[in-house]
Coordinates of C-alpha atoms in Angstrom, one line a residue:
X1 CA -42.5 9.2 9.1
X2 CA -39.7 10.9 7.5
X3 CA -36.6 10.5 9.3
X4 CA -34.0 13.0 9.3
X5 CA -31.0 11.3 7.2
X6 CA -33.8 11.1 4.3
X7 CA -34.8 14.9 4.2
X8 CA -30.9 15.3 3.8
X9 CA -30.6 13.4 1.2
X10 CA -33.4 14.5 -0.7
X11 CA -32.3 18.2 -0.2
X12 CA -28.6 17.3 -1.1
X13 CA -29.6 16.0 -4.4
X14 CA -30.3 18.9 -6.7
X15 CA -27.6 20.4 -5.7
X16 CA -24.8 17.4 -6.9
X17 CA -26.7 17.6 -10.7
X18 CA -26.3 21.2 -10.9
X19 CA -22.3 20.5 -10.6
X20 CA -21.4 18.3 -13.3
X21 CA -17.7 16.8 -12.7
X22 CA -14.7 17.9 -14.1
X23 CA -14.4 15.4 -16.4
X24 CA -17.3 15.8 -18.2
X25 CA -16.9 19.9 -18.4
X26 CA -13.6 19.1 -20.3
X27 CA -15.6 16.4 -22.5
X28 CA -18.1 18.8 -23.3
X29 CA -15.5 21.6 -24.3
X30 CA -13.7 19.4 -26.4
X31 CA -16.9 18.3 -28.3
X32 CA -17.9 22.0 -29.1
X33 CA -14.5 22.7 -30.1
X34 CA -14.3 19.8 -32.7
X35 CA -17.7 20.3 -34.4
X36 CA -16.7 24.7 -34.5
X37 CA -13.6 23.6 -36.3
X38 CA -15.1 20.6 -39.2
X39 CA -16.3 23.5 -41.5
X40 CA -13.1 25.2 -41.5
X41 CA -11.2 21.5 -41.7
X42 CA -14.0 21.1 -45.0
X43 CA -12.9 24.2 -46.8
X44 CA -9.2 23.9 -46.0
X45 CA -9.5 20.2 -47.2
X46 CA -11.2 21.4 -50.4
X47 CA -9.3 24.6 -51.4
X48 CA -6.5 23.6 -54.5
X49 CA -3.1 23.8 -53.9
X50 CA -1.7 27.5 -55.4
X51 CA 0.5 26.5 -58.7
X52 CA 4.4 26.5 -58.1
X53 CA 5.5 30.1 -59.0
X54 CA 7.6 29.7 -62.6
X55 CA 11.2 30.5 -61.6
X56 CA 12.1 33.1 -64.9
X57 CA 15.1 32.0 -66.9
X58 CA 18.4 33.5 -66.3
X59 CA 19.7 35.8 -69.0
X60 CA 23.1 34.9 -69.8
X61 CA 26.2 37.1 -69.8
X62 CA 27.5 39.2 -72.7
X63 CA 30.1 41.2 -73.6
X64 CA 30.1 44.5 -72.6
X65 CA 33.1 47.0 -73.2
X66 CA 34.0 49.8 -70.9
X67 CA 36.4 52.5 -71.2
X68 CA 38.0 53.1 -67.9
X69 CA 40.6 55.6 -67.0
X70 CA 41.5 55.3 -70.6
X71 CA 41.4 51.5 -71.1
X72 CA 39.0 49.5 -73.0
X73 CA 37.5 46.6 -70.7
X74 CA 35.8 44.1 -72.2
X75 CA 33.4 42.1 -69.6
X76 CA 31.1 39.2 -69.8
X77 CA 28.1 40.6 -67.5
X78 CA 24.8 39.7 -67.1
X79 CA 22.5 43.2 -67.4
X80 CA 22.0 43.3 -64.1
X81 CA 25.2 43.8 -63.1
X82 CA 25.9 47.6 -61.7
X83 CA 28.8 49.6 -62.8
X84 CA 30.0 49.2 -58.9
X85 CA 30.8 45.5 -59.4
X86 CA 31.6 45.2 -62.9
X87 CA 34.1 47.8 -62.0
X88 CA 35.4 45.8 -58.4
X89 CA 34.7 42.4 -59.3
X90 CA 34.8 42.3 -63.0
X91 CA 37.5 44.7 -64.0
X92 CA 39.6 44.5 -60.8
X93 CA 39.5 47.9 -60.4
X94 CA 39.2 47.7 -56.4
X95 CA 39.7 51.5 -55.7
X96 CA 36.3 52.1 -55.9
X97 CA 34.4 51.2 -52.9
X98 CA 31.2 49.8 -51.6
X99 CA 29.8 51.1 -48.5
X100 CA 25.8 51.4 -48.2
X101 CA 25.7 50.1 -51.9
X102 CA 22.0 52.0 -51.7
X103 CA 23.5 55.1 -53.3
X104 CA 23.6 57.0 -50.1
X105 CA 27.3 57.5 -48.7
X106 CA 29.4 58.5 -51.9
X107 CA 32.0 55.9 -51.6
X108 CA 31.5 54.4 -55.0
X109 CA 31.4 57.8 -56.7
X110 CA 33.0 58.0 -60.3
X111 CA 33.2 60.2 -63.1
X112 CA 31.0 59.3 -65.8
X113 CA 31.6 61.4 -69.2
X114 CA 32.4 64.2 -66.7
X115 CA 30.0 64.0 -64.2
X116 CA 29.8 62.3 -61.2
X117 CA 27.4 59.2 -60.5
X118 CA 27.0 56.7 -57.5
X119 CA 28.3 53.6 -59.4
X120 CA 25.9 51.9 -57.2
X121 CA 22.7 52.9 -58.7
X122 CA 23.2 52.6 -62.4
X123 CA 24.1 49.5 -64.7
X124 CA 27.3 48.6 -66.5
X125 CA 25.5 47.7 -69.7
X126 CA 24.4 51.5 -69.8
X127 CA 27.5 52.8 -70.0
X128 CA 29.3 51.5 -72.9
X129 CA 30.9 54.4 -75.3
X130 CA 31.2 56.5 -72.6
X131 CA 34.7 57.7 -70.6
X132 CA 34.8 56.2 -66.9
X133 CA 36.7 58.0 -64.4
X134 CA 37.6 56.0 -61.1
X135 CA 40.0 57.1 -58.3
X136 CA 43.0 54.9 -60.1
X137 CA 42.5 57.1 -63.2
X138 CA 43.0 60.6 -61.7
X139 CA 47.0 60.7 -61.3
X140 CA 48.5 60.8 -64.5
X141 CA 52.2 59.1 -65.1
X142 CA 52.8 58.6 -61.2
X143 CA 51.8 62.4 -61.0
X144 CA 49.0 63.1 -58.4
X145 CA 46.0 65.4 -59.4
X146 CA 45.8 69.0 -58.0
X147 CA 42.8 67.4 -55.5
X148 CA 45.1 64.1 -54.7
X149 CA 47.9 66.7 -53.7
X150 CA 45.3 69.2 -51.5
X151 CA 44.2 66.1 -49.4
X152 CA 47.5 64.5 -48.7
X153 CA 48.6 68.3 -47.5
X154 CA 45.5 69.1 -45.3
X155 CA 44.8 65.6 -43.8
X156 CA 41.4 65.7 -45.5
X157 CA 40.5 61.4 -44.6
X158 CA 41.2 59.4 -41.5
X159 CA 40.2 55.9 -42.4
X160 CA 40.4 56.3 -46.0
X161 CA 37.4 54.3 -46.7
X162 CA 35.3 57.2 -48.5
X163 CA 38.2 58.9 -49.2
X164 CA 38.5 57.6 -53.4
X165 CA 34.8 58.5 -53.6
X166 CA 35.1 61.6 -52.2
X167 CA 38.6 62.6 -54.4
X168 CA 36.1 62.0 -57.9
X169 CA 33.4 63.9 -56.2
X170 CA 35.7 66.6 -55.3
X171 CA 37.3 66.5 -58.7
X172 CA 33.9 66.9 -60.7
X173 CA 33.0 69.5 -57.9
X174 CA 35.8 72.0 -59.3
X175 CA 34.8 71.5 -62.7
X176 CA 31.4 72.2 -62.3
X177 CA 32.2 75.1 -61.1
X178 CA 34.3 76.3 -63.7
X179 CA 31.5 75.5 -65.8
X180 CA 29.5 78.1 -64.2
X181 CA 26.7 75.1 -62.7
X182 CA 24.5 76.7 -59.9
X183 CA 23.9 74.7 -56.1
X184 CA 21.1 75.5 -53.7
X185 CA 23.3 77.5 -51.9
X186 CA 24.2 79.8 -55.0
X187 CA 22.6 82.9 -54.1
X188 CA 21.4 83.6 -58.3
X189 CA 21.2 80.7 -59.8
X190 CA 20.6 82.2 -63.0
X191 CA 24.4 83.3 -63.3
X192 CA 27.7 82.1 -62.6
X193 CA 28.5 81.8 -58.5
X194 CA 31.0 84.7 -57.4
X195 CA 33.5 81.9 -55.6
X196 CA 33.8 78.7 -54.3
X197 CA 32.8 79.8 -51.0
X198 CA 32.6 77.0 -47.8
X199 CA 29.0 76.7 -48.1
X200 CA 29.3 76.4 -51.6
X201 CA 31.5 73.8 -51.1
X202 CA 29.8 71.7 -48.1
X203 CA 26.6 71.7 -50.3
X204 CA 28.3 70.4 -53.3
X205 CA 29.6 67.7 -51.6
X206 CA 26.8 66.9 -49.2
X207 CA 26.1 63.3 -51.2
X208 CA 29.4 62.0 -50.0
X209 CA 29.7 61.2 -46.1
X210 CA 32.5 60.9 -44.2
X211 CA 31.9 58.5 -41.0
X212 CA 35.3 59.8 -39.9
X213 CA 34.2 63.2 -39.6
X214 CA 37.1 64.8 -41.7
X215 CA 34.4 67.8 -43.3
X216 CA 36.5 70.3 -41.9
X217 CA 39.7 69.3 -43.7
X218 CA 37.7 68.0 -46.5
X219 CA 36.8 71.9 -47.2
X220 CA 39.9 72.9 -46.8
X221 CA 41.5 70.5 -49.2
X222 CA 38.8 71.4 -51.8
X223 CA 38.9 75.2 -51.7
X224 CA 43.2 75.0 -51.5
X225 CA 43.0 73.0 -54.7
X226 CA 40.8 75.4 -56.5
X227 CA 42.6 78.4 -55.2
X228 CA 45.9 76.2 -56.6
X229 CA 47.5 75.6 -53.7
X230 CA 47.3 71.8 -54.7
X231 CA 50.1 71.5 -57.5
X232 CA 50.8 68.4 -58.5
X233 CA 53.5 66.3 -57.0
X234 CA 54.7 62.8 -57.7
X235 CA 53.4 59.8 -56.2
X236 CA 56.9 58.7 -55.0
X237 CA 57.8 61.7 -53.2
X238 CA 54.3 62.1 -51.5
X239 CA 55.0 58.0 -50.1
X240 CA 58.1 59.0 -48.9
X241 CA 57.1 62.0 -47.2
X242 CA 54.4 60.7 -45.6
X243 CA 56.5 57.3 -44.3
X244 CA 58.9 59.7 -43.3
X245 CA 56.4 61.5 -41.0
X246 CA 55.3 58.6 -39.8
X247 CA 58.6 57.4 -38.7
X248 CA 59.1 60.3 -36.8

């Protein structure tokens, strides 16, 4: 006769195989996991090892001459040198700055064989033979330029920082103009602009950013040295007026 603790124990049974034990889940995992991963282990193990990339040889400096403001330089660069720091570091010509050094805020404009260029962007080897303009170069004998003057007189910078790039800007600005070259803003570009109106001006000068927000003076400056109201003046006298100001 079947007592009763044996039918509970009988009926108990199936049920403890059909939960294995923690243990052995985790055993069972790990063994799947291993025997997924060998033929990926395989094909690492047996892929070759990429060659070392060949470092290319360095091209040594040579001499490169520049004529700047008037002045031959002759520089021991490497081709890859820009004009921006063959002029800065090389020359020692520090006047010209470098701000985004991506040829997008004007600071390191100069004058290159009368036009203006972001010094950034091009290479110093590509400009030998040709007449450099930087900010140092546009006073003549302690004698400020007509553009120099107009900014001094109309407070056309705050920081200064863009200031030397936007005094060769300006400077090519007016003589592009007298040369009779269009903008967008030129209402026919197939003749000479009327005048040097604002919006002439603000698009003619729209590659060279002021984080100072000067524009407004910055106009003004330009369009009072084309009209001549910029004369020169001499360096001296503009130092002392301006300390004098200060002072007071």
């Amino acid at each position: 006769m079947t007592t009763r603790n044996e039918c509970q124990d009988s009926g108990d049974e199936p049920a403890a195989l059909l939960q294995p034990s923690r243990r052995r889940f985790l055993q069972s995992a790990a063994a799947a996991a291993t025997v997924g991963a060998a033929p990926h282990l395989r094909a690492d193990a047996q892929t070759p090892a990429a060659p070392a990339a060949r470092v290319p040889d360095s091209v040594p400096p040579r001499p490169v001459t520049l004529t700047v403001n008037g002045r031959a330089y002759t520089l021991q660069l490497e081709p890859r040198v820009t004009l921006l720091d063959a002029l800065r570091e090389y020359a020692g010509l520090m006047g010209t700055k470098k701000g985004c050094d991506r040829g997008q805020c004007g600071a390191c404009t100069v004058i290159v064989n009368g036009r203006r260029i972001n010094s950034c962007l091009t290479l110093a080897v590509m400009h030998e033979g040709e007449t450099i303009t930087t900010v140092e170069g546009l006073a003549s004998n302690g004698v400020l330029s007509p553009v120099q003057r107009a900014f001094i007189e109309h407070d056309a910078f705050q920081c200064g920082y863009c200031t030397p790039g936007q005094l060769c800007s300006a400077t090519a600005l007016l003589d592009e103009f007298r040369n009779g070259t269009a903008s967008v803003v030129t209402a026919d570009v197939r003749t000479r602009p009327a005048r040097l109106s604002d919006d002439e001006i603000r698009e003619r000068m729209s590659g060279n950013i002021c984080r100072c927000g000067a524009y407004a003076n910055i106009v003004a400056a330009i369009r009072a040295a084309h009209e001549g109201g910029g004369q020169a003046a001499n360096v001296r006298s503009i130092v002392h007026r301006m300390t004098d100001h200060g002072n007071a």
